[in-house]
Coordinates of C-alpha atoms and ligand atoms in Angstrom, one line a residue:
M849 CA -29.6 -6.9 98.7
A850 CA -32.1 -3.5 98.5
R851 CA -34.0 -2.9 95.5
P852 CA -32.6 -0.2 93.5
R853 CA -35.0 3.0 94.6
H854 CA -33.2 5.9 92.4
G855 CA -32.1 4.7 89.4
P856 CA -29.6 1.7 88.1
S857 CA -27.7 0.1 90.6
Q858 CA -23.7 1.6 89.9
T859 CA -20.6 0.0 91.5
I860 CA -19.2 3.2 93.2
V861 CA -15.5 3.9 94.3
I862 CA -14.9 6.6 97.1
K863 CA -11.4 7.7 97.7
L864 CA -10.4 9.5 101.0
G865 CA -7.6 10.8 101.3
T866 CA -5.2 11.9 104.3
S867 CA -5.9 15.1 105.0
S868 CA -10.0 14.5 105.2
I869 CA -8.9 11.5 107.7
V870 CA -6.9 13.0 109.8
H871 CA -6.5 16.7 111.3
E872 CA -3.6 18.3 109.7
T873 CA -1.4 19.2 112.8
T874 CA -2.9 17.3 115.4
H875 CA -3.4 14.2 114.2
R876 CA -7.0 13.2 116.0
P877 CA -9.6 11.8 113.2
L878 CA -11.6 13.4 111.5
L879 CA -14.6 11.7 113.0
S880 CA -17.4 14.0 111.9
T881 CA -16.0 13.8 108.3
L882 CA -15.6 9.9 108.7
S883 CA -18.9 9.1 110.0
A884 CA -20.7 11.3 107.9
V885 CA -18.7 9.5 105.1
V886 CA -19.8 6.2 107.2
E887 CA -23.3 6.9 106.8
T888 CA -23.3 8.3 102.8
V889 CA -21.5 4.5 102.2
V890 CA -24.1 3.0 103.9
H891 CA -27.2 5.2 102.6
L892 CA -25.9 3.7 98.9
R893 CA -25.4 0.6 99.8
E894 CA -29.9 0.5 101.0
Q895 CA -30.3 2.2 97.4
G896 CA -28.7 -0.3 96.4
H897 CA -25.7 0.6 94.8
K898 CA -22.4 -1.4 95.2
V899 CA -19.8 0.8 97.2
V900 CA -16.0 0.4 97.8
L901 CA -14.1 2.6 100.0
V902 CA -10.3 3.5 99.3
S903 CA -8.8 4.5 102.6
S904 CA -5.7 6.6 103.4
G905 CA -4.9 7.5 107.0
A906 CA -2.5 3.7 108.1
I907 CA 1.2 6.6 108.5
G908 CA -1.2 9.6 109.9
V909 CA -3.3 7.1 112.4
G910 CA 0.3 5.7 112.9
L911 CA 1.4 8.9 113.4
K912 CA -1.0 9.8 116.9
R913 CA -0.1 6.5 118.4
M914 CA 3.7 7.7 118.7
D915 CA 3.1 10.8 118.7
M916 CA 5.0 11.6 116.7
A917 CA 4.7 15.5 115.0
H918 CA 6.4 14.3 111.7
R919 CA 6.1 11.7 108.5
P920 CA 9.4 10.1 108.6
K921 CA 11.5 11.2 105.5
S922 CA 12.5 7.1 105.8
L923 CA 10.8 4.2 104.0
S924 CA 11.6 2.0 106.9
G925 CA 9.8 4.6 109.3
K926 CA 6.8 5.3 106.8
Q927 CA 6.1 1.3 107.1
A928 CA 6.7 0.7 110.8
L929 CA 4.5 3.9 110.8
A930 CA 1.8 2.8 108.6
A931 CA 1.9 -1.2 110.4
I932 CA 1.1 1.0 113.4
G933 CA -1.7 2.6 112.0
Q934 CA -3.4 0.7 109.8
G935 CA -4.8 -1.9 112.2
R936 CA -6.5 1.2 113.9
L937 CA -7.8 2.9 110.8
I938 CA -9.5 -0.3 109.9
A939 CA -10.4 -0.4 113.9
L940 CA -12.4 3.1 114.0
W941 CA -13.6 2.1 110.8
D942 CA -15.7 -1.2 111.5
N943 CA -16.5 0.9 115.1
L944 CA -18.0 3.7 112.3
F945 CA -19.4 0.8 110.5
G946 CA -20.3 -1.0 112.9
Q947 CA -22.6 1.4 113.9
L948 CA -25.3 0.6 111.6
E949 CA -24.6 -2.9 110.9
Q950 CA -22.5 -2.9 107.6
P951 CA -19.8 -5.3 107.6
I952 CA -16.1 -4.5 106.0
A953 CA -13.8 -5.9 104.9
Q954 CA -9.5 -5.0 104.0
V955 CA -8.4 -5.4 101.2
L956 CA -4.3 -4.4 101.1
L957 CA -2.7 -4.2 97.8
T958 CA 0.6 -3.7 95.8
R959 CA 1.6 -3.5 91.9
G960 CA 3.7 -6.0 93.0
D961 CA 0.1 -8.4 93.9
I962 CA -0.9 -7.7 91.2
S963 CA 1.1 -7.5 88.6
D964 CA 0.6 -10.9 87.9
R965 CA -2.7 -11.6 85.9
T966 CA -4.2 -14.3 88.5
R967 CA -3.4 -12.8 91.2
Y968 CA -4.3 -10.0 89.7
L969 CA -7.6 -12.0 88.2
N970 CA -8.0 -13.6 92.1
A971 CA -8.4 -10.2 93.5
V972 CA -10.8 -9.0 91.0
N973 CA -13.0 -12.3 92.2
T974 CA -12.6 -11.6 95.0
F975 CA -13.8 -8.1 95.4
R976 CA -16.8 -9.3 92.9
E977 CA -17.4 -12.0 96.0
L978 CA -17.5 -9.2 98.4
L979 CA -19.3 -7.0 96.8
S980 CA -22.2 -9.7 96.4
M981 CA -21.9 -10.6 100.0
G982 CA -22.9 -7.0 100.9
V983 CA -19.7 -6.5 102.1
V984 CA -18.4 -2.6 101.8
P985 CA -15.0 -3.4 100.9
I986 CA -12.2 -0.3 102.0
V987 CA -8.9 -0.4 100.3
N988 CA -5.3 0.7 100.9
E989 CA -1.3 0.2 99.6
N990 CA 0.0 -2.1 101.4
D991 CA 2.5 0.0 102.7
T992 CA 4.8 -2.5 104.8
V993 CA 5.7 -4.9 102.1
S994 CA 5.7 -1.6 99.4
V995 CA 9.3 -0.9 97.8
S996 CA 9.7 1.5 95.1
E997 CA 9.8 -1.3 92.0
I998 CA 5.4 -2.4 92.8
K999 CA 3.8 0.5 94.4
F1000 CA 0.8 2.6 93.9
G1001 CA 2.6 5.6 95.5
D1002 CA -0.7 7.7 96.4
N1003 CA -3.8 6.1 96.7
D1004 CA -5.4 8.1 94.1
T1005 CA -4.0 5.6 91.4
L1006 CA -4.3 3.1 93.5
S1007 CA -8.6 4.3 93.6
A1008 CA -8.3 4.5 89.9
I1009 CA -6.7 1.5 88.6
T1010 CA -9.1 -0.6 92.1
S1011 CA -12.3 1.7 89.8
S1012 CA -11.2 -0.6 86.6
M1013 CA -10.1 -3.2 88.1
I1014 CA -13.7 -3.6 89.1
H1015 CA -15.8 -1.8 86.0
A1016 CA -17.3 0.8 88.2
D1017 CA -19.6 3.9 87.4
Y1018 CA -17.9 6.5 89.2
L1019 CA -15.4 6.6 90.5
F1020 CA -15.5 9.8 93.5
L1021 CA -12.2 11.4 94.8
L1022 CA -13.6 13.4 97.8
T1023 CA -10.5 15.9 98.9
D1024 CA -9.9 18.9 100.9
V1025 CA -10.7 21.3 98.4
D1026 CA -15.1 21.1 96.4
G1027 CA -13.2 20.6 92.8
L1028 CA -10.5 21.3 90.1
Y1029 CA -9.5 24.7 89.8
T1030 CA -7.0 26.9 87.3
S1031 CA -5.6 26.8 90.5
N1032 CA -4.9 26.9 94.5
P1033 CA -7.8 28.4 95.5
R1034 CA -6.8 29.0 98.9
K1035 CA -3.8 30.5 97.8
D1036 CA -5.2 32.4 94.1
P1037 CA -8.3 34.8 94.9
S1038 CA -9.0 33.9 91.3
A1039 CA -8.9 30.7 90.6
T1040 CA -11.0 29.6 89.1
P1041 CA -13.1 26.2 89.6
I1042 CA -13.4 23.3 86.2
E1043 CA -16.6 22.0 86.4
T1044 CA -16.4 19.7 83.2
V1045 CA -13.0 17.8 82.0
S1046 CA -12.9 15.7 78.2
S1047 CA -9.1 15.4 78.1
I1048 CA -6.8 15.5 80.8
T1049 CA -3.7 16.5 78.5
A1050 CA -5.7 19.5 76.7
I1051 CA -6.3 20.6 81.1
R1052 CA -3.0 20.8 81.8
S1053 CA -2.4 23.0 79.6
Q1054 CA -4.8 25.4 82.1
V1055 CA -4.6 24.6 85.8
S1056 CA -1.4 25.0 87.7
T1057 CA -1.2 21.8 89.9
S1058 CA 1.8 22.5 91.9
T1059 CA 0.9 24.1 95.0
L1060 CA -2.0 21.7 96.4
G1061 CA -1.5 18.6 98.1
S1062 CA -1.4 18.2 102.0
S1063 CA 1.1 17.4 104.3
L1064 CA 0.4 14.1 105.2
G1065 CA -0.2 12.5 102.5
T1066 CA 1.5 11.9 99.0
G1067 CA -1.3 12.8 96.7
G1068 CA -2.6 16.7 95.2
M1069 CA -4.3 17.4 92.3
E1070 CA -1.5 16.0 90.0
T1071 CA -2.0 11.9 91.7
K1072 CA -6.0 13.1 90.8
L1073 CA -5.0 14.0 87.2
I1074 CA -3.5 11.0 86.5
A1075 CA -5.5 9.4 88.4
A1076 CA -8.7 10.4 86.2
E1077 CA -7.1 9.7 83.2
I1078 CA -6.7 5.7 84.2
A1079 CA -9.8 6.1 85.4
M1080 CA -11.6 7.8 82.4
A1081 CA -10.0 5.3 79.3
A1082 CA -11.7 2.2 81.2
G1083 CA -14.4 4.3 81.3
V1084 CA -15.2 5.5 84.6
T1085 CA -17.0 8.7 85.1
T1086 CA -14.4 10.5 88.4
V1087 CA -15.3 12.9 90.2
I1088 CA -13.6 15.2 92.8
T1089 CA -15.3 17.2 95.3
S1090 CA -15.4 17.7 98.8
S1091 CA -14.9 15.7 101.5
K1092 CA -16.8 17.8 103.9
D1093 CA -19.8 17.2 102.7
P1094 CA -19.8 13.4 101.1
K1095 CA -24.1 13.7 101.1
N1096 CA -23.3 15.6 98.0
I1097 CA -22.4 12.1 96.4
F1098 CA -25.6 11.8 95.6
K1099 CA -26.6 14.2 93.8
I1100 CA -23.8 14.2 92.0
I1101 CA -25.1 10.8 91.5
E1102 CA -28.8 12.5 91.1
Y1103 CA -27.3 15.2 88.6
N1104 CA -25.5 13.4 86.4
N1105 CA -28.4 10.1 85.8
A1106 CA -30.7 13.2 85.3
L1107 CA -28.2 14.4 82.3
R1108 CA -28.0 11.1 80.9
S1109 CA -32.1 10.9 81.0
G1110 CA -32.0 13.8 79.4
S1111 CA -33.7 16.4 80.8
T1112 CA -32.1 19.4 80.7
T1113 CA -32.5 23.5 80.7
P1114 CA -31.0 25.9 79.1
L1115 CA -27.8 26.7 80.9
E1116 CA -28.3 29.0 83.9
P1117 CA -25.3 29.8 86.6
Q1118 CA -24.0 27.6 89.0
S1119 CA -24.8 27.3 93.6
G1120 CA -23.2 25.9 95.9
R1121 CA -19.7 26.4 95.0
S1122 CA -18.1 27.4 98.6
S1123 CA -15.0 29.2 97.4
P1124 CA -14.1 32.6 96.9
V1125 CA -14.3 32.0 93.6
T1126 CA -17.1 34.1 91.5
A1127 CA -17.2 33.5 87.6
S1128 CA -17.1 29.3 87.1
S1129 CA -15.6 27.8 84.0
S1130 CA -17.4 25.4 82.5
I1131 CA -13.4 24.9 81.0
A1132 CA -14.3 21.2 79.3
V1133 CA -11.6 21.6 77.0
S1134 CA -14.3 21.9 73.6
N1135 CA -15.0 25.8 72.3
V1136 CA -18.5 24.2 71.4
P1137 CA -20.5 26.7 72.4
T1138 CA -23.7 24.3 72.3
P1139 CA -24.5 23.8 76.2
D1140 CA -22.8 20.4 77.7
P1141 CA -25.1 18.3 78.9
L1142 CA -22.9 17.6 81.7
T1143 CA -22.7 20.9 83.1
T1144 CA -26.0 21.5 82.3
P1145 CA -28.3 22.6 85.4
I1146 CA -30.9 19.7 85.6
L1147 CA -35.2 21.5 85.3
G1148 CA -34.5 21.6 89.8
L1149 CA -31.7 20.2 90.7
P1150 CA -28.7 22.6 91.2
R1151 CA -25.5 21.6 89.9
P1152 CA -24.0 20.1 93.0
P1153 CA -20.1 21.5 93.4
H1154 CA -17.4 19.2 91.7
T1155 CA -15.4 18.5 89.2
V1156 CA -16.4 15.9 87.0
F1157 CA -13.9 14.1 84.3
K1158 CA -16.2 12.7 81.1
P1159 CA -15.5 8.9 81.1
S1160 CA -13.9 7.1 77.7
S1161 CA -16.5 6.2 74.9
V1162 CA -14.5 3.7 73.9
P1163 CA -12.6 2.5 77.7
L1164 CA -10.3 -0.1 77.4
R1165 CA -10.7 -4.0 77.8
D1166 CA -9.9 -5.3 80.5
L1167 CA -6.6 -6.5 79.7
K1168 CA -5.2 -3.7 78.0
S1169 CA -5.8 -1.5 81.1
W1170 CA -4.3 -3.9 83.5
T1171 CA -1.4 -4.0 81.4
S1172 CA -1.1 -0.3 81.2
H1173 CA -1.6 0.9 84.7
T1174 CA -0.8 -2.6 86.9
L1175 CA 2.1 -3.5 85.6
F1176 CA 5.1 -2.8 86.2
P1177 CA 7.1 -3.3 82.3
S1178 CA 10.2 -5.7 82.2
G1179 CA 11.6 -4.0 79.1
S1180 CA 10.9 -2.2 76.4
V1181 CA 10.2 -1.7 72.9
V1182 CA 11.5 0.9 70.2
I1183 CA 8.8 1.6 67.5
D1184 CA 9.2 3.3 64.0
S1185 CA 6.5 6.6 63.7
G1186 CA 4.8 4.4 61.1
A1187 CA 4.1 1.7 63.9
H1188 CA 3.2 4.3 65.3
H1189 CA 0.9 5.9 63.9
V1190 CA -0.1 2.2 63.2
L1191 CA -1.0 0.9 66.9
S1192 CA -3.3 4.6 67.3
R1193 CA -5.2 3.5 65.6
R1194 CA -8.3 1.2 66.8
E1195 CA -8.1 -1.0 63.3
S1196 CA -4.4 -2.5 64.6
G1197 CA -6.2 -4.0 68.0
G1198 CA -3.5 -2.8 70.0
R1199 CA -1.2 -5.6 68.1
L1200 CA 2.5 -4.6 66.7
L1201 CA 4.3 -6.8 63.7
P1202 CA 8.5 -7.1 63.8
A1203 CA 8.4 -5.2 60.8
G1204 CA 7.5 -1.7 62.5
V1205 CA 10.1 -2.0 65.3
L1206 CA 13.8 -0.1 65.9
G1207 CA 15.2 -1.8 68.5
V1208 CA 15.0 -3.6 72.1
R1209 CA 15.9 -2.1 76.0
G1210 CA 16.5 -4.0 78.6
A1211 CA 15.4 -7.9 78.9
F1212 CA 11.8 -9.1 79.1
A1213 CA 10.5 -12.5 79.1
S1214 CA 7.5 -13.6 76.8
G1215 CA 4.0 -12.3 78.2
Q1216 CA 6.5 -9.6 80.6
A1217 CA 4.6 -5.8 80.1
V1218 CA 6.6 -3.7 77.9
R1219 CA 7.6 0.0 77.7
I1220 CA 7.1 0.9 73.9
L1221 CA 9.0 3.7 72.8
I1222 CA 9.4 5.7 70.0
R1223 CA 12.6 7.4 68.7
R1224 CA 12.4 11.4 69.2
R1225 CA 13.9 13.2 66.0
T1226 CA 16.9 13.6 66.5
G1227 CA 17.3 16.6 63.7
V1228 CA 19.3 14.3 61.8
A1229 CA 21.0 15.9 58.7
V1230 CA 20.5 14.6 54.9
V1231 CA 23.6 16.3 53.4
A1232 CA 22.9 14.6 49.7
K1233 CA 19.7 13.5 47.4
A1234 CA 19.9 9.8 46.0
E1235 CA 19.0 9.9 42.3
E1236 CA 15.5 8.6 41.3
H1237 CA 16.7 5.5 40.2
V1238 CA 18.4 4.9 44.0
Q1239 CA 15.4 5.6 45.3
S1240 CA 12.6 3.1 43.9
S1241 CA 15.5 0.4 44.2
I1242 CA 14.9 1.5 47.6
K1243 CA 11.0 1.8 47.9
K1244 CA 11.1 -1.5 46.3
Y1245 CA 13.4 -2.8 49.0
S1246 CA 11.4 -1.3 51.2
E1247 CA 8.5 -2.5 50.7
E1248 CA 9.3 -6.3 50.3
L1249 CA 10.7 -6.1 54.0
G1250 CA 7.5 -4.9 55.2
T1251 CA 9.2 -1.7 57.0
S1252 CA 6.4 0.4 57.4
A1253 CA 8.8 3.3 57.1
P1254 CA 7.4 6.1 54.7
N1255 CA 7.7 6.0 51.2
T1256 CA 9.0 8.9 49.3
P1257 CA 11.4 10.3 49.1
L1258 CA 13.1 7.5 50.5
L1259 CA 17.1 8.4 51.3
L1260 CA 19.7 6.0 51.5
A1261 CA 21.5 5.4 54.4
S1262 CA 24.4 3.2 53.6
A1263 CA 27.6 3.2 52.8
S1264 CA 28.4 0.1 52.6
A1265 CA 27.0 -2.7 52.3
T1266 CA 27.7 -4.4 54.7
S1267 CA 26.0 -2.2 57.4
S1268 CA 23.3 -1.3 58.1
I1269 CA 20.9 -0.1 55.5
S1270 CA 18.3 2.4 56.9
V1271 CA 15.7 4.8 55.1
M1272 CA 14.2 7.9 55.8
D1273 CA 11.2 9.6 56.3
P1274 CA 10.3 13.0 55.0
E1275 CA 10.2 14.2 58.1
L1276 CA 13.8 12.8 59.0
E1277 CA 13.5 10.5 61.4
V1278 CA 15.4 7.2 60.9
A1279 CA 13.6 3.8 60.1
A1280 CA 16.3 1.2 60.3
I1281 CA 16.2 -2.5 58.1
P1282 CA 18.5 -5.0 60.0
A1283 CA 22.2 -4.7 59.4
L1284 CA 22.4 -7.2 56.1
S1285 CA 25.5 -9.2 58.6
T1286 CA 22.7 -10.3 61.2
V1287 CA 20.6 -11.3 58.0
D1288 CA 20.9 -14.5 56.7
E1289 CA 21.0 -14.3 52.9
D1290 CA 19.3 -16.9 51.6
M1291 CA 16.1 -16.4 53.8
T1292 CA 15.8 -12.8 53.8
P1293 CA 14.7 -11.0 49.9
L1294 CA 17.7 -8.8 51.0
N1295 CA 20.1 -11.1 48.8
T1296 CA 18.5 -10.1 45.9
L1297 CA 20.0 -6.0 47.6
K1298 CA 22.6 -5.5 45.2
V1299 CA 25.1 -2.9 46.2
L1300 CA 25.2 -0.3 44.7
P1301 CA 27.9 2.0 43.5
E1302 CA 29.4 4.4 45.6
E1303 CA 28.0 7.3 44.4
D1304 CA 24.3 6.4 44.2
Q1305 CA 25.2 5.9 48.4
V1306 CA 23.3 9.0 50.1
L1307 CA 25.1 9.9 53.4
V1308 CA 22.6 9.9 56.5
K1309 CA 24.2 11.8 59.5
N1310 CA 23.5 9.8 62.1
P1311 CA 24.1 10.6 65.9
S1312 CA 24.1 7.1 67.4
D1313 CA 23.7 3.8 66.5
E1314 CA 23.5 2.4 69.6
I1315 CA 19.9 2.0 70.4
D1316 CA 21.0 2.0 74.7
D1317 CA 22.1 6.3 73.2
W1318 CA 18.9 7.0 71.5
E1319 CA 16.5 9.4 73.2
V1320 CA 13.3 8.3 73.6
E1321 CA 9.6 9.0 74.3
E1322 CA 7.5 6.2 76.3
V1323 CA 4.1 6.4 74.8
G1324 CA 2.4 3.3 75.6
R1325 CA 2.7 -0.2 77.2
G1326 CA 1.6 -3.3 75.2
L1327 CA 2.9 -7.1 76.4
A1328 CA 5.3 -9.1 74.6
N1329 CA 4.4 -12.4 72.7
Y1330 CA 8.6 -13.0 72.6
N1331 CA 11.0 -12.3 74.9
S1332 CA 13.7 -9.4 74.2
A1333 CA 16.0 -11.4 72.5
Q1334 CA 13.9 -12.6 70.3
I1335 CA 12.4 -9.4 69.5
D1336 CA 15.4 -8.3 68.9
K1337 CA 16.3 -10.8 66.3
V1338 CA 13.1 -10.7 63.8
K1339 CA 13.0 -6.6 64.2
G1340 CA 12.1 -4.8 60.7
L1341 CA 11.4 -8.2 59.3
K1342 CA 7.8 -9.9 58.2
S1343 CA 6.8 -11.8 60.3
S1344 CA 6.5 -14.9 57.9
Y1345 CA 10.5 -14.4 58.9
I1346 CA 9.9 -15.7 62.5
P1347 CA 9.0 -19.0 62.5
Q1348 CA 12.7 -19.6 59.9
I1349 CA 14.7 -17.3 62.6
L1350 CA 13.4 -18.1 65.7
G1351 CA 12.2 -21.7 64.8
Y1352 CA 8.9 -21.3 65.8
A1353 CA 5.8 -18.5 66.0
D1354 CA 3.2 -18.5 69.1
S1355 CA 2.2 -15.6 66.8
E1356 CA 2.5 -13.2 64.4
Y1357 CA 3.0 -10.2 66.4
V1358 CA 6.0 -9.3 68.6
V1359 CA 3.9 -7.1 71.9
E1360 CA -0.3 -7.2 71.8
N1361 CA -2.6 -5.3 73.8
I1362 CA -1.3 -2.8 73.8
T1363 CA -3.0 1.0 74.6
I1364 CA -0.9 4.1 72.9
R1365 CA -1.3 6.7 75.4
I1366 CA 0.5 9.2 73.7
P1367 CA -0.4 8.4 70.0
P1368 CA 1.2 10.9 67.5
Ligands
VHF318 N1 -1.2 4.3 102.1 C1 -0.7 5.7 103.2 C2 -1.6 7.2 101.6 C3 -0.7 7.9 101.2 C4 -0.8 8.9 101.0 O1 -0.5 9.7 101.4 O2 -2.2 8.8 100.3 P1 -3.2 10.1 100.2 O3 -3.4 10.6 101.4 O4 -4.6 10.1 99.4 O5 -2.3 11.2 99.6 C5 -1.8 5.9 104.2 O6 -2.0 4.8 104.3 O7 -0.9 6.2 104.6

């Protein structure tokens, strides 16, 4: 491989959407764009970079081949067209890259292919091998066999997952606009470009992405934001820029490399935007008045038009990234608010103790991916207050049980000793302690629980005890250490009860490798 002449060797994923590959109405290949991409990729290779291309366009090319005006509505129709078009698409790429003697490889993936850890690692190894051989892998979704459960759905997401798999430095989402705008610049003259994004959550409230996207592809700005979020979390610098001038990729890399080396000058007006927009906005989603190093023009280097999404400074470990983004979850574990708080802290290591589990939804095996859900606040009403001595005894029991519910004030929610007992936090969120009837009295501290006199009990209105009726919200994903029935048996308990209840204990944690995407 040639030695890098422009900074260190980097791994770069370039994604080209359907609208950049075939004409929206004639479906003719956009040869000048494709040729410019090929020249850019080959040049990047000559600079010592490793490049992966994620290419949409199979259905678009299939439409042209069959002389059809519109994408079919049916799944089988789309799959058939993708089968027709993919061969021609890869032949076209091979032809163009072949002119510059650059070998390519076709990699067709579905989410199902990489849901299994072994197959995922095989795919990673294949990428690694291809890149070390100096080949440019060209990735697309294997549309012909994809069904909804195993579909990435759009190539923006596929490109982000690919970037995460190969620990890419950059993901370039090339599209028909030169960056992210506050609204669609083709329709709204007041649309303002956004140069830097550090938080997808914050940016969502400032942009309208609904109107963006062509009639051919499935993506659009919304899927680009989802992709950027995945890639950022994996530590990949993500860029949205125009496919019309792929050579901008050099300038953008050079610009960002220069920024990292610290050669910045004071803020100046940006140049080079091709849109009718006048005022560029550095919605870095922070109100910090000091110049943002990622948006500050570099001495002698005008800022090329693009939006850059800053990578997370603490990228997800590979296994966590795999768990959160590539796996199709088989079921769900509902956790309490205390566990949610704990899991949102780095020190938790993304591991969930049974004490924080409220219940389980669906059936899953040990080792499978699960959704981590929290029960939404239901506005449950407390109709009476406990006396102080009742509060302290419940506090004691909840501590013995290891429940992570907050301690004060604690209110007894049971009307009888044989039904379940719950404690409530000050914000009225229910945290359940397992029903007395489900736990053998001999092996739990519950056998020390005295039946409280009726007058000491407090009635808390709980809309439903059926977990399937709870209003829940997904906050993360993880890998189960036990199956759904086992986790249901040990929910709410200290880990030391696992061997007694299950007959063995592989781990004191019921779910591991948890990534919390929505913190409390
Ligand atoms: N896999 C499909 C492309 C999926 C899709 O539409 O992606 P995109 O054009 O990037 O929104 C194909 O090759 O036609």
